[in-house]
Coordinates of C-alpha atoms in Angstrom, one line a residue:
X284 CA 11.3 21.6 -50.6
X285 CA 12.3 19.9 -53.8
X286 CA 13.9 21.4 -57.1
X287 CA 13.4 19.2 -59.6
X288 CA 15.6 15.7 -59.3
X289 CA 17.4 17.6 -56.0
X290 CA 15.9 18.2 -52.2
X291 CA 16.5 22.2 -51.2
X292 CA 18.5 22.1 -48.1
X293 CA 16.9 23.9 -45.1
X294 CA 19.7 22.8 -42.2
X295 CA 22.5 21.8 -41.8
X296 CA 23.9 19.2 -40.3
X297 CA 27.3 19.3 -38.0
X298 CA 28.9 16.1 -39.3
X299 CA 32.1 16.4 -37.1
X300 CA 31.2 16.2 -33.4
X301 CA 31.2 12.8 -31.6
X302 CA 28.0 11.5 -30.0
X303 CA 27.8 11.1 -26.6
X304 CA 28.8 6.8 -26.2
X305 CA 32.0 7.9 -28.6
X306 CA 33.4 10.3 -26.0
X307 CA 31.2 13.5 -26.9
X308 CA 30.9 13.7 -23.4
X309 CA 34.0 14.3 -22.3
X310 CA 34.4 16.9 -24.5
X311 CA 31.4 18.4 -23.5
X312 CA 32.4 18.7 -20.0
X313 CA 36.3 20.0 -21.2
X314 CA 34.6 22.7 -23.6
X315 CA 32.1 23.8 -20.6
X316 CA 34.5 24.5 -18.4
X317 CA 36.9 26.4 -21.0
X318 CA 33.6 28.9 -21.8
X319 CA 32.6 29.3 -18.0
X320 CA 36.3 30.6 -17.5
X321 CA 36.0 32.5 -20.9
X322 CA 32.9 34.0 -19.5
X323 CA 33.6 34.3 -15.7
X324 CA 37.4 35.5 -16.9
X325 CA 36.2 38.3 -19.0
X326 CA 33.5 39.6 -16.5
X327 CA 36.0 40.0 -14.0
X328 CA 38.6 42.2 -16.4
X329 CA 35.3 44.2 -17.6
X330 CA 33.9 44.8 -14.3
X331 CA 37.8 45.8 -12.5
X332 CA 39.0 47.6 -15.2
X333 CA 35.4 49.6 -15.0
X334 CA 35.3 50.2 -11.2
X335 CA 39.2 50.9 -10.2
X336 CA 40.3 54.2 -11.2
X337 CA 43.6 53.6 -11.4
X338 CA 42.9 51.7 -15.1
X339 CA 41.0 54.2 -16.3
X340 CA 43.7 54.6 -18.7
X341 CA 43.1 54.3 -22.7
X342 CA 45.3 50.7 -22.8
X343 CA 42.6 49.5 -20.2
X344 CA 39.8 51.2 -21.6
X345 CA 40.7 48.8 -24.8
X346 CA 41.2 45.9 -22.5
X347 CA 37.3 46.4 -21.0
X348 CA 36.6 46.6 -24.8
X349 CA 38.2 43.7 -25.8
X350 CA 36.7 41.7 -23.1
X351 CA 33.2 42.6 -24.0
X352 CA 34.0 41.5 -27.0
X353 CA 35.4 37.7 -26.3
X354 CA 32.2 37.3 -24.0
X355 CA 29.8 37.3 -27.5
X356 CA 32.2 35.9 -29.7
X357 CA 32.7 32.6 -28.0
X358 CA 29.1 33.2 -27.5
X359 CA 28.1 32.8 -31.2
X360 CA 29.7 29.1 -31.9
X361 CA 30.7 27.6 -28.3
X362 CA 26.9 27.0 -26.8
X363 CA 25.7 25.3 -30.1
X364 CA 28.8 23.1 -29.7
X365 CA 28.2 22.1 -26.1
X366 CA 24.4 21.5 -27.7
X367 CA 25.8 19.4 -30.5
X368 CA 27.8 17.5 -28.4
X369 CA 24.8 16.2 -25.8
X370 CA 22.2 16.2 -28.5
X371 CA 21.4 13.2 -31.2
X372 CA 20.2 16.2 -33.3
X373 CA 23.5 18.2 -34.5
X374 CA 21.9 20.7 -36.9
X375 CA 21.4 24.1 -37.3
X376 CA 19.2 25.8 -39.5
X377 CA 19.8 27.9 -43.1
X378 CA 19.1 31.3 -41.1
X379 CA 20.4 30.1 -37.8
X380 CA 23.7 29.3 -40.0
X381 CA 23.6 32.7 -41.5
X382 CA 23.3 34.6 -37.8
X383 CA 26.3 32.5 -36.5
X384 CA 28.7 33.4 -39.5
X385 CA 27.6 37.2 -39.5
X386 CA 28.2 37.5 -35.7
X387 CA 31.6 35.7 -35.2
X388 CA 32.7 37.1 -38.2
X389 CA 31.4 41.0 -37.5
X390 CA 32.6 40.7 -33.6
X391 CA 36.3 38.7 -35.3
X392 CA 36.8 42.0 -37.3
X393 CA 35.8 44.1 -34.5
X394 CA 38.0 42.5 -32.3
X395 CA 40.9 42.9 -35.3
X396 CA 40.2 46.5 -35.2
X397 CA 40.4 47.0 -31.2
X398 CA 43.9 44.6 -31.0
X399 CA 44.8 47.7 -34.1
X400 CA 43.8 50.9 -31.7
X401 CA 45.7 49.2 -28.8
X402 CA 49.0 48.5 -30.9
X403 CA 48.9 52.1 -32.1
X404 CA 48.3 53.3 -28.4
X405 CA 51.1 51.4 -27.2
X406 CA 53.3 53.0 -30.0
X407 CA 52.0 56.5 -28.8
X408 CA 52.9 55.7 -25.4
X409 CA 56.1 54.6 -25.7
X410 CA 57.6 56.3 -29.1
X411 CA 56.0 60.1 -27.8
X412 CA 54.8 59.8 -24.0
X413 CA 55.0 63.5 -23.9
X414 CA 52.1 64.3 -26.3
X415 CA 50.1 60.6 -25.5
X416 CA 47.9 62.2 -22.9
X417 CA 46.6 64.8 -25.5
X418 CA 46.8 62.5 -28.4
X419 CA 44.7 59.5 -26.7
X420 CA 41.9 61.1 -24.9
X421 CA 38.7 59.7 -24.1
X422 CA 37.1 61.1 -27.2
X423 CA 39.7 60.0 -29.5
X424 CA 39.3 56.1 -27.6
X425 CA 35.4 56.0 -27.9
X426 CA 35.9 57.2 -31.7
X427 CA 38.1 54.4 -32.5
X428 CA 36.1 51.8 -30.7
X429 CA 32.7 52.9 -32.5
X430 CA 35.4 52.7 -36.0
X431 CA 35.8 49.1 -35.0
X432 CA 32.2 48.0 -34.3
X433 CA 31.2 50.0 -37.4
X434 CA 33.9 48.4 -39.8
X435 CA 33.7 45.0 -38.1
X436 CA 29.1 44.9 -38.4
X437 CA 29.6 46.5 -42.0
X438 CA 32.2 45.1 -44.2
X439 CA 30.8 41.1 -43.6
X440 CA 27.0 42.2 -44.7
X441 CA 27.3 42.3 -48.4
X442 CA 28.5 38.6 -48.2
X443 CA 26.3 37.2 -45.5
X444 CA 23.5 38.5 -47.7
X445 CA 25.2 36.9 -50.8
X446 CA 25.1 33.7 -49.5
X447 CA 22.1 34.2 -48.1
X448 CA 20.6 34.2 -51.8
X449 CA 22.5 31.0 -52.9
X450 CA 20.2 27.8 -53.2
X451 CA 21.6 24.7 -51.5
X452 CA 20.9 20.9 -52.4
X453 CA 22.2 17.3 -52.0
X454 CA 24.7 17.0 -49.4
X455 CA 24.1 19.2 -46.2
X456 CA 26.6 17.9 -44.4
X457 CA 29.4 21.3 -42.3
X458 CA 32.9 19.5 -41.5
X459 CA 33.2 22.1 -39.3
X460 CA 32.9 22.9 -35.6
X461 CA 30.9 26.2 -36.9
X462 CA 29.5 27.7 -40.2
X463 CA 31.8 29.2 -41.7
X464 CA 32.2 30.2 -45.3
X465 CA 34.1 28.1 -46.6
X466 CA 32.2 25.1 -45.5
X467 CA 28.6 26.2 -46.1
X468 CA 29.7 27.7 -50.0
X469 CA 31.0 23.7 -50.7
X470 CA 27.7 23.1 -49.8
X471 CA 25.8 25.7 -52.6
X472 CA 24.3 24.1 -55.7
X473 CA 25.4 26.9 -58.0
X474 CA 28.4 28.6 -59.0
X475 CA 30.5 30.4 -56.0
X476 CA 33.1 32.1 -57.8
X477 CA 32.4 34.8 -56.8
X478 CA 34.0 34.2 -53.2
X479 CA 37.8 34.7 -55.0
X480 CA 36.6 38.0 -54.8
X481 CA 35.7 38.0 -50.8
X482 CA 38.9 36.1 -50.3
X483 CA 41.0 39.4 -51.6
X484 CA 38.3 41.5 -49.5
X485 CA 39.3 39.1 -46.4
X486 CA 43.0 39.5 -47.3
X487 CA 43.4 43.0 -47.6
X488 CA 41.2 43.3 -44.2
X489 CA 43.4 40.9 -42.2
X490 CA 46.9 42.4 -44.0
X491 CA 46.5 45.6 -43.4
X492 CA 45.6 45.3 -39.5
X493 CA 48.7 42.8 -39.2
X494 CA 51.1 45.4 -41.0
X495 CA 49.5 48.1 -39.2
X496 CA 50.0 46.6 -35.7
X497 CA 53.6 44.6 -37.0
X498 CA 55.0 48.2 -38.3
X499 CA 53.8 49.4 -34.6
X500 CA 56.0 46.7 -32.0
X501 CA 58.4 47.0 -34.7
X502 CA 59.4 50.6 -34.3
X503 CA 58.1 50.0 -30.6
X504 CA 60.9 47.3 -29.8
X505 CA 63.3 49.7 -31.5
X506 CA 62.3 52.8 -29.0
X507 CA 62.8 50.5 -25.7
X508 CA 66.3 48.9 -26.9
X509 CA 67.5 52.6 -26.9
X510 CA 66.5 53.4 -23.8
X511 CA 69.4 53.8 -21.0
X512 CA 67.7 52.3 -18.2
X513 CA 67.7 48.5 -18.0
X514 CA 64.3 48.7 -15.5
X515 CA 62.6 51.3 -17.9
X516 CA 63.2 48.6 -20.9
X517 CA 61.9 45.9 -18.3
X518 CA 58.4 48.3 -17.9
X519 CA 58.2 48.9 -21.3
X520 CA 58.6 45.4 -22.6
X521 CA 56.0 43.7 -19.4
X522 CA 53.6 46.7 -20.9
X523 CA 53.3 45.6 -24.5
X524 CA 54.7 41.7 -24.3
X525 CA 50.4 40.6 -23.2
X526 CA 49.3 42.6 -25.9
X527 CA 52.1 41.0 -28.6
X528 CA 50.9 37.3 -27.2
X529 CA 47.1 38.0 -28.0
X530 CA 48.2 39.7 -31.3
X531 CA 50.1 36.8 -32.7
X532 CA 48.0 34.2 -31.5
X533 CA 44.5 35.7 -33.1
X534 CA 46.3 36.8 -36.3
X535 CA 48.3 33.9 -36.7
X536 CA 45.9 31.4 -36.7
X537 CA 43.2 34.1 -38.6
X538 CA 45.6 34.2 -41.4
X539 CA 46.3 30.5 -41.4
X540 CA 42.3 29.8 -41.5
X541 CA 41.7 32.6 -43.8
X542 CA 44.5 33.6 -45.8
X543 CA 45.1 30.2 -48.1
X544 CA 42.7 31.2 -51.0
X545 CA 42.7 27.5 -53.0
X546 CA 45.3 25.8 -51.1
X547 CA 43.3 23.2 -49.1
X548 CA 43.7 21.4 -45.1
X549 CA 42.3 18.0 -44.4
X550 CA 39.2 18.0 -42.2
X551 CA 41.8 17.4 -38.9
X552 CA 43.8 20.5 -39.9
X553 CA 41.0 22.5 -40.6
X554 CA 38.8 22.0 -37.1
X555 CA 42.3 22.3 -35.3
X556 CA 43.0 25.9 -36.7
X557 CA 39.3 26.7 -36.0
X558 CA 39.8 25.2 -31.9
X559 CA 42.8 27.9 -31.8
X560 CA 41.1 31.5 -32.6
X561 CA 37.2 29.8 -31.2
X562 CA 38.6 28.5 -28.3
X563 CA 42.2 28.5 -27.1
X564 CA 42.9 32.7 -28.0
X565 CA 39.4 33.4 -26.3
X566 CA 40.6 31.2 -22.9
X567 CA 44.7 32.4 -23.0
X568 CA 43.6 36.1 -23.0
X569 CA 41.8 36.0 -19.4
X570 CA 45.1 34.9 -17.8
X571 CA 47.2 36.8 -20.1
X572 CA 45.3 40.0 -19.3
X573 CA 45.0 39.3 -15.8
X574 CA 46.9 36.5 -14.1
X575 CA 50.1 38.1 -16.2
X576 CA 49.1 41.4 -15.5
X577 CA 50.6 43.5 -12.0
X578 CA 48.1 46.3 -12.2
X579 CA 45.3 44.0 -13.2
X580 CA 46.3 41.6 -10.4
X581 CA 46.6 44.7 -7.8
X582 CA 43.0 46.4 -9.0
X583 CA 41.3 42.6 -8.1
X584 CA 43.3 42.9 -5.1
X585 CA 42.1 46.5 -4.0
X586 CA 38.4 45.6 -5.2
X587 CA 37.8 42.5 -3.0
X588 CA 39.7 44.1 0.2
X589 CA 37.4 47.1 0.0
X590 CA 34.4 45.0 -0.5
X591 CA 35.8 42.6 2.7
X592 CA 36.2 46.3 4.8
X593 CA 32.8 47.4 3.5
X594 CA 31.5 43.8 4.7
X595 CA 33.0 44.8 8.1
X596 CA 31.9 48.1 8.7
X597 CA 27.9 47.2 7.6
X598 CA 28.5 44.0 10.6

C-alpha cells in the first residue's frame, strides 16, 4: 500500500542474519542446540521441582516459576531465528513483529518481577528464619507470582498499542536479531518522541527491581558475615550465590540494552548485548539451577532411581 511518493511498510525484514553459503548454517545448528537445552533444561527443573516433595519450598516454587517462564521467552525470538537463518525469506510481518515484542517484553518483566520475590525470600529466610515459614506461605507465593504476570502482561500494552498506530515507510530493514523497540521506532515515518517518555517508564521499571533485589543481598551478605559458624556462612552463601549469578547476568545486560536513553552502540554491540539476556542468561540458568544446585541434583537423583525401582517391580 502506497502513501503518496512513499510504499507503507507491511514486514519487516531481518537484515542481520547470514544466509546459509555465508555460514548461517553453522549458526543454525549452534543456536538449535542451545534452545533444545534451554527447553529440555527447564522441563526437567519444572517437572523435579513439581514431583519431589522435598522442594516444595517457596525458593523452589519460584524456581518452577522461573522456569516456565525461560521455556516461552526464548520461545518468542529463538524459533524465528533458527527460521531466518535456513530461510532466503528473513521477514516477519507488522503484527507478527508486534506479538514478538509484546511477549518477550511482558514474559522479560515478568521474569524481573519473579528474580524480585525470590531476592526478598532469600532475605526473609536468612535475615528472620524464625517468622519465614509464616511470612512466605503458599498463599503469599501464588499472590506474588500472579503480581508478576499481572505487572509484566500490563505495563508493556499501552506501548505495543502505540506503536501499533504508527505508520511505517521507506526502509524496512530490523538490525536486530528480534523486534525490539528501538529498532522497529527508527523504522516509523512520523515523529517518535514520545518514546523519551517509555524510556523513563522502562527506567523506573528496571531500577526499582535492581534496588529492590541490590538493597536485599546487600543486607543479606551482611547477616551471613555475622554469623559464628563458618559451615552456616558456607550454606547460606551456596543458597543465594545461583540466585545472585542469574540476577546480575539478566539485569546487567537488561540495563545495558535498555537503560542508555540517546547514547547509541554500533550494530555489533547492539546484537551482542541482545545474544546475552536472548540467549546466553536463558542457557546458564539450567546448569546454574541444577548442575550447581545439591538439592536439585539429589531430587533428579531420587526421581530417576524410583522410576528405575518402579521399572523393576512392574518386570
Amino acid at each position: 500500500m502506497t502513501s503518496g511518493n512513499q510504499t507503507r511498510v507491511t514486514e519487516f525484514l531481518f537484515s542481520i542474519f547470514l544466509h546459509l553459503h555465508e555460514g548461517g548454517l553453522l549458526f543454525f545448528t549452534l543456536l538449535l542446540l542451545i534452545y533444545g537445552f534451554i527447553i529440555t533444561g527447564n522441563l526437567m527443573i519444572f517437572i523435579v521441582t513439581e514431583l519431589d516433595v522435598a522442594l516444595h519450598t517457596p525458593m523452589y516454587f519460584f524456581i518452577r516459576v522461573l522456569s516456565f517462564l525461560e521455556i516461552w521467552y526464548t520461545t518468542t525470538t529463538i524459533p524465528k531465528m533458527l527460521s531466518c537463518l535456513v530461510s532466503e525469506q528473513k521477514t516477519i510481518s507488522l503484527a507478527g513483529c508486534l506479538l514478538q515484542m509484546y511477549f518477550f517484553h511482558s514474559l522479560g518483566i515478568t521474569e524481573g518481577c519473579v528474580l524480585t520475590a525470590m531476592a526478598i525470600d532469600r532475605y526473609i529466610a536468612i535475615c528472620n528464619p524464625l517468622r519465614y515459614p509464616t511470612i512466605m506461605t503458599p498463599k503469599l507465593c501464588i499472590r506474588l507470582t500472579a503480581g508478576s504476570f499481572f505487572c509484566g502482561f500490563l505495563l508493556v500494552l499501552p506501548e505495543i498499542a502505540w506503536i501499533g498506530t504508527l505508520p511505517f515507510c521507506g526502509s524496512n530493514e530490523i538490525q536486530q536479531i528480534f523486534c525490539d523497540f528501538t529498532p522497529v521506532l527508527s523504522l516509523a515515518c512520523t515523529d517518535t518522541s514520545l518514546v523519551v517518555i517509555v524510556d523513563a517508564i522502562h527506567a523506573v521499571e528496571i531500577l526499582a527491581s535492581f534496588l529492590v533485589i541490590a538493597l536485599s543481598y546487600l543486607r543479606i551478605i551482611v547477616v551471613i558475615l555475622q554469623m559464628p559458624s563458618a559451615e552456616g556462612r558456607h550454606k547460606a552463601f551456596s543458597t543465594c550465590a545461583a540466585q545472585l549469578v542469574v540476577f546480575l547476568l539478566f539485569f546487567g545486560s537488561v540495563a545495558v540494552m535498555y537503560l542508555r536513553f540517546s547514547a547509541t552502540y554500533s550494530v555489533f554491540w547492539d546484537t551482542a548485548i541482545a545474544v546475552t539476556f536472548v540467549i546466553l542468561a536463558p542457557f546458564l540458568n539450567p546448569i546454574i539451577y541444577s548442575l550447581r544446585n545439591k538439592d536439585m541434583k539429589d531430587a533428579i537423583g531420587r526421581l530417576f532411581g524410583y522410576q528405575k525401582r518402579a521399572g523393576g517391580v512392574e518386570r
